[in-house]
Coordinates of N, CA, C and O in Angstrom, one line a residue:
M922 N 11.5 -57.7 7.8 CA 10.6 -57.4 7.0 C 11.6 -57.0 6.0 O 12.6 -56.2 6.3
A923 N 11.9 -57.2 4.4 CA 12.6 -56.9 3.4 C 12.3 -55.7 2.9 O 11.2 -55.1 3.4
E924 N 12.9 -55.3 2.2 CA 12.8 -53.7 1.7 C 11.3 -53.6 0.9 O 10.5 -52.8 1.3
V925 N 11.1 -54.7 0.3 CA 9.6 -54.6 -0.5 C 8.6 -55.1 0.7 O 7.5 -54.3 0.3
E926 N 8.6 -55.7 1.4 CA 7.7 -55.8 2.6 C 7.7 -54.5 3.3 O 6.3 -54.3 3.6
I927 N 8.6 -53.7 3.3 CA 8.4 -52.3 4.3 C 7.5 -51.4 3.1 O 6.6 -51.1 3.6
E928 N 7.8 -51.4 1.9 CA 7.1 -50.7 1.0 C 5.6 -51.3 0.8 O 4.4 -50.3 0.7
E929 N 5.6 -52.4 1.0 CA 4.1 -53.0 1.5 C 3.2 -52.7 1.8 O 2.2 -52.4 2.2
F930 N 3.7 -52.6 3.4 CA 3.2 -52.4 4.4 C 2.9 -50.8 4.5 O 1.8 -50.4 4.7
I931 N 3.8 -50.1 4.0 CA 3.9 -48.7 3.9 C 2.5 -48.2 2.7 O 1.5 -47.2 3.2
D932 N 2.4 -48.9 1.6 CA 1.6 -48.9 0.5 C -0.1 -49.3 1.5 O -0.7 -48.3 1.2
Q933 N -0.2 -50.3 2.4 CA -1.3 -50.7 2.8 C -1.8 -49.9 4.4 O -2.9 -50.4 4.9
N934 N -0.5 -49.1 4.7 CA -0.8 -48.7 5.9 C -0.6 -47.1 5.9 O -0.1 -46.6 7.1
R935 N -0.9 -46.4 4.8 CA -0.4 -45.0 4.6 C -0.6 -44.3 5.5 O 0.2 -43.3 6.1
H936 N -1.7 -44.5 6.9 CA -2.0 -43.3 7.7 C -0.9 -43.8 8.8 O -0.6 -42.8 9.8
L937 N -0.7 -45.2 8.9 CA 0.3 -45.2 9.8 C 2.1 -45.0 9.5 O 2.4 -44.5 10.4
A938 N 2.2 -45.0 8.4 CA 3.4 -44.5 8.0 C 3.6 -43.2 7.9 O 4.6 -42.9 8.3
T939 N 2.3 -42.5 7.9 CA 2.8 -40.6 7.9 C 2.9 -40.8 9.1 O 3.5 -39.8 9.8
L940 N 1.8 -41.4 10.2 CA 2.3 -40.8 11.6 C 4.2 -41.6 12.0 O 4.3 -40.4 12.7
V941 N 4.5 -42.6 11.5 CA 5.5 -42.8 12.1 C 6.6 -42.0 11.4 O 7.9 -41.8 12.1
D942 N 6.7 -41.4 10.5 CA 7.1 -40.7 9.8 C 7.4 -39.6 10.8 O 8.6 -38.7 10.5
T943 N 6.3 -39.0 11.5 CA 6.7 -37.7 12.3 C 7.3 -38.0 13.4 O 8.0 -37.2 13.9
Y944 N 8.4 -39.1 13.8 CA 9.0 -39.5 14.7 C 10.4 -39.7 14.3 O 11.1 -40.1 15.1
R945 N 11.1 -39.1 13.1 CA 11.9 -38.7 12.8 C 13.1 -37.9 13.1 O 12.3 -36.6 13.4
G946 N 13.9 -38.3 14.0 CA 15.0 -37.3 14.7 C 15.4 -36.1 13.8 O 16.2 -36.9 12.0
I947 N 15.5 -34.7 13.8 CA 16.4 -33.9 12.8 C 17.6 -34.4 12.6 O 17.9 -34.2 11.4
S948 N 18.1 -35.2 13.7 CA 20.1 -35.2 13.3 C 20.1 -36.7 12.7 O 20.9 -37.3 12.5
E949 N 19.0 -37.4 12.4 CA 19.0 -39.0 12.0 C 19.4 -39.0 10.3 O 18.7 -38.1 9.5
S950 N 20.3 -39.8 10.1 CA 20.4 -39.8 8.4 C 19.7 -40.8 7.8 O 18.9 -41.2 8.6
E951 N 19.7 -40.8 7.0 CA 18.7 -41.5 6.1 C 18.8 -43.1 6.5 O 17.9 -43.7 6.7
K952 N 20.2 -43.6 6.3 CA 20.0 -44.9 6.9 C 20.1 -45.5 8.4 O 19.0 -46.2 8.2
H953 N 20.3 -44.5 8.9 CA 19.8 -44.1 10.6 C 18.3 -44.8 10.6 O 17.9 -45.1 11.0
W954 N 17.5 -43.5 10.1 CA 16.5 -43.4 10.2 C 15.6 -44.8 9.4 O 14.5 -45.2 9.8
K955 N 15.8 -45.0 8.2 CA 15.3 -46.4 7.7 C 15.3 -47.8 8.4 O 14.4 -48.1 8.6
A956 N 16.4 -48.0 9.3 CA 16.7 -49.0 9.8 C 15.7 -48.7 11.2 O 14.7 -49.5 12.0
R957 N 15.6 -47.3 12.0 CA 14.7 -47.6 13.0 C 13.1 -47.6 12.5 O 12.4 -47.8 13.2
R958 N 12.9 -46.9 11.5 CA 11.4 -47.0 10.7 C 11.1 -48.6 10.5 O 9.8 -48.8 11.1
E959 N 12.2 -49.2 10.4 CA 11.6 -50.8 10.3 C 11.4 -51.3 11.6 O 10.7 -51.9 11.7
F960 N 12.1 -50.6 12.5 CA 12.1 -51.1 13.9 C 10.6 -50.7 14.1 O 10.0 -51.6 14.9
L961 N 10.3 -49.5 13.8 CA 9.0 -48.8 14.3 C 7.9 -50.2 13.7 O 6.7 -50.2 14.5
F962 N 7.9 -50.0 12.6 CA 6.9 -50.8 11.7 C 6.6 -52.1 12.1 O 5.6 -52.8 12.7
R963 N 7.6 -52.9 12.7 CA 8.0 -54.1 13.1 C 7.0 -54.0 14.5 O 6.7 -55.6 14.6
N964 N 7.2 -53.2 15.1 CA 6.7 -53.3 17.0 C 5.4 -52.8 17.1 O 5.1 -52.7 17.8
I965 N 5.2 -51.9 16.2 CA 3.9 -51.0 16.3 C 2.7 -51.4 16.8 O 1.8 -50.8 17.6
N966 N 2.5 -52.8 16.3 CA 0.8 -52.7 16.9 C 1.1 -53.8 17.5 O 0.1 -54.0 18.5
D967 N 2.5 -54.1 18.9 CA 2.3 -54.1 20.1 C 2.6 -52.7 21.1 O 2.2 -53.5 22.3
F968 N 2.6 -51.8 20.6 CA 2.6 -50.8 21.5 C 1.1 -49.2 20.9 O 1.3 -48.8 19.8
E969 N 0.1 -50.0 22.2 CA -0.8 -48.8 21.5 C -0.7 -47.3 22.6 O 0.0 -47.6 22.9
D970 N -1.7 -46.2 21.9 CA -1.7 -45.3 23.2 C -2.2 -45.6 24.6 O -2.8 -46.2 24.6
P971 N -1.6 -45.3 25.3 CA -0.5 -44.1 25.2 C 0.9 -44.8 25.3 O 1.6 -43.8 26.2
H972 N 1.3 -46.1 25.5 CA 2.4 -46.7 25.3 C 3.2 -46.2 24.1 O 4.5 -46.9 23.9
I973 N 3.2 -46.1 23.2 CA 4.1 -45.3 21.9 C 5.0 -44.6 22.4 O 5.8 -44.6 21.8
D974 N 5.0 -43.9 23.3 CA 6.2 -43.5 23.8 C 7.0 -44.5 24.1 O 8.8 -44.3 24.1
Q975 N 6.9 -45.6 25.2 CA 7.6 -46.8 25.1 C 8.5 -47.5 23.8 O 9.6 -47.7 23.9
L976 N 7.6 -47.4 22.5 CA 8.3 -47.6 21.9 C 9.2 -46.5 21.0 O 10.3 -47.6 20.4
L977 N 9.2 -45.8 21.1 CA 10.2 -44.5 20.6 C 11.3 -45.3 21.0 O 12.4 -44.9 20.7
A978 N 11.4 -45.0 22.6 CA 12.5 -44.9 23.8 C 13.1 -46.4 23.1 O 14.2 -46.3 23.0
L979 N 12.3 -47.4 23.2 CA 13.1 -48.6 22.6 C 13.6 -48.7 21.6 O 15.0 -49.3 21.0
S980 N 12.9 -48.0 20.2 CA 13.8 -47.7 19.2 C 15.1 -46.7 19.4 O 15.8 -47.4 18.5
M981 N 15.2 -46.0 20.2 CA 16.0 -45.1 20.3 C 17.0 -45.8 21.0 O 18.4 -45.8 20.2
V982 N 17.1 -46.3 22.0 CA 17.7 -47.4 22.4 C 18.8 -48.4 21.4 O 19.7 -48.6 21.3
W983 N 17.3 -49.4 20.8 CA 18.2 -49.6 19.6 C 19.3 -49.3 18.6 O 20.6 -49.7 18.0
A984 N 18.7 -48.1 18.3 CA 19.3 -47.3 17.0 C 20.5 -47.3 18.0 O 22.0 -47.0 17.4
N985 N 20.9 -46.5 19.1 CA 21.9 -46.1 19.9 C 22.8 -47.2 19.7 O 24.0 -47.2 19.7
N986 N 22.5 -48.3 20.2 CA 23.2 -49.7 20.4 C 23.9 -49.8 19.4 O 24.8 -50.2 18.9
V987 N 23.5 -49.7 17.8 CA 23.6 -50.4 16.9 C 24.6 -49.3 15.7 O 25.5 -49.7 15.3
F988 N 24.0 -47.8 16.0 CA 24.7 -46.9 15.5 C 25.9 -46.4 16.0 O 26.5 -45.8 15.4
L989 N 26.1 -46.2 17.5 CA 26.9 -45.3 18.0 C 27.5 -46.4 18.9 O 28.4 -46.1 19.7
G990 N 26.8 -47.8 19.2 CA 28.2 -48.7 20.4 C 27.2 -48.1 21.6 O 27.7 -48.8 22.7
C991 N 25.9 -47.7 22.0 CA 25.8 -47.6 23.7 C 25.7 -49.1 24.0 O 25.0 -49.5 23.4
R992 N 25.8 -49.3 25.2 CA 25.3 -50.2 26.3 C 24.5 -50.2 26.7 O 24.7 -49.1 27.6
Y993 N 23.9 -51.2 27.0 CA 22.5 -51.1 28.1 C 22.7 -52.2 28.6 O 23.5 -53.1 28.6
S994 N 21.1 -52.8 30.0 CA 21.7 -54.1 30.5 C 21.5 -55.1 29.4 O 20.7 -54.9 28.6
P995 N 21.9 -56.2 29.9 CA 22.0 -57.1 29.1 C 20.3 -57.9 29.1 O 20.2 -58.7 28.3
D996 N 19.7 -57.3 29.9 CA 18.2 -57.8 29.9 C 17.2 -57.1 28.6 O 16.8 -57.8 28.1
L997 N 17.9 -55.7 28.8 CA 17.3 -54.7 27.8 C 17.7 -55.4 26.3 O 16.8 -54.9 25.2
L998 N 19.2 -55.0 26.4 CA 19.5 -56.3 25.2 C 19.3 -56.8 24.4 O 19.1 -57.4 23.1
E999 N 18.7 -58.0 25.1 CA 18.2 -59.2 24.7 C 16.7 -59.2 24.1 O 16.1 -59.0 22.9
K1000 N 15.9 -58.1 24.9 CA 14.8 -57.8 24.4 C 14.7 -56.5 23.2 O 14.4 -57.1 22.3
M1001 N 15.9 -55.9 23.0 CA 16.1 -55.0 21.6 C 16.6 -56.3 20.1 O 15.8 -56.0 19.2
K1002 N 17.3 -57.2 20.2 CA 17.3 -58.3 19.6 C 16.2 -58.7 19.3 O 16.0 -59.4 18.0
E1003 N 15.3 -59.5 20.5 CA 14.0 -59.8 19.8 C 12.8 -59.1 19.1 O 12.6 -59.2 17.9
M1004 N 13.1 -57.7 19.5 CA 12.2 -57.1 18.8 C 12.7 -56.4 17.6 O 12.2 -55.9 16.8
A1005 N 14.2 -56.7 16.8 CA 14.5 -55.8 15.9 C 15.1 -57.7 14.8 O 16.1 -57.3 14.2
E1006 N 14.3 -58.8 15.6 CA 15.2 -60.1 14.3 C 14.7 -59.6 12.8 O 13.3 -59.3 12.9
G1007 N 15.7 -59.7 12.4 CA 15.7 -59.7 10.8 C 15.5 -58.3 10.0 O 15.8 -58.0 9.4
I1008 N 15.9 -57.4 11.2 CA 16.4 -56.1 10.5 C 18.0 -56.3 10.1 O 18.8 -56.6 10.7
V1009 N 18.0 -55.9 8.8 CA 19.3 -56.0 8.4 C 20.0 -54.6 8.4 O 19.1 -53.4 7.7
V1010 N 21.5 -54.5 8.6 CA 21.7 -52.8 8.9 C 23.1 -53.1 7.7 O 23.7 -53.5 8.4
E1011 N 23.1 -51.9 7.0 CA 24.0 -52.3 6.0 C 25.1 -51.7 6.5 O 24.7 -50.4 7.0
D1012 N 26.6 -51.6 6.6 CA 27.8 -51.2 6.8 C 27.8 -50.8 8.2 O 28.0 -50.0 8.4
A1013 N 26.7 -51.5 9.2 CA 26.8 -51.1 10.6 C 28.2 -51.0 11.0 O 28.9 -52.2 10.9
P1014 N 28.7 -49.7 12.1 CA 30.0 -49.5 12.8 C 30.0 -51.2 13.2 O 29.2 -51.2 14.1
I1015 N 31.1 -51.3 13.7 CA 31.5 -52.4 14.6 C 32.6 -51.8 15.9 O 33.6 -50.7 15.8
F1016 N 32.3 -52.0 17.0 CA 32.8 -51.6 18.3 C 33.3 -52.3 18.9 O 32.9 -53.1 19.0
K1017 N 34.6 -51.7 19.5 CA 35.2 -52.7 20.5 C 35.2 -51.8 21.7 O 35.2 -50.8 21.9
T1018 N 35.2 -52.4 23.0 CA 35.2 -52.5 24.1 C 36.4 -52.1 24.8 O 37.5 -52.3 24.1
R1019 N 36.9 -51.0 25.8 CA 37.9 -50.7 26.2 C 39.0 -51.8 26.4 O 40.1 -52.1 26.1
D1020 N 37.8 -52.7 27.2 CA 38.6 -54.5 27.6 C 39.5 -54.7 26.3 O 40.8 -55.0 26.8
E1021 N 38.7 -54.5 24.9 CA 39.3 -55.2 24.2 C 40.6 -54.6 23.4 O 41.3 -55.1 22.7
I1022 N 40.7 -53.4 23.4 CA 41.5 -52.2 22.9 C 42.6 -52.7 23.8 O 43.8 -53.0 22.9
M1023 N 42.5 -52.5 25.3 CA 43.5 -52.8 25.8 C 44.6 -53.9 25.7 O 45.7 -54.0 25.5
N1024 N 43.7 -55.4 25.7 CA 44.0 -56.4 25.6 C 45.2 -56.5 24.4 O 46.1 -57.4 24.3
K1025 N 44.6 -56.1 23.0 CA 45.4 -56.0 21.8 C 46.5 -55.2 21.7 O 47.4 -55.6 21.4
Q1026 N 46.6 -53.8 22.5 CA 47.9 -53.3 22.9 C 48.5 -54.3 23.5 O 49.9 -54.2 23.0
K1027 N 48.6 -55.1 24.6 CA 49.3 -55.8 25.6 C 49.9 -56.7 24.7 O 51.1 -57.0 24.9
R1028 N 49.3 -57.3 23.6 CA 50.0 -58.5 22.6 C 51.4 -57.8 22.3 O 51.8 -57.3 21.7

């Protein structure tokens, strides 16, 4: 969803947007929350109660991978990639593995 699409979705689903906003973590920056909120909006219709906790966990896994460089199993990362398709995070950090850093130092 583009920025305009998100705003239209929020306008058309005010009750859902209010619910999703309650899921913001106290330590999430505006940039972090904006991206995770879009992830939630894109996928919330696929997770009904009592499975909303699963969506919240998946959104945190995705955000931790994007913003903190956390690594997860290849299957889980593939699922996240599919669920987050089309979400653009501007100025996302780029992480290198220990092996990449060590290989660069050896050269």
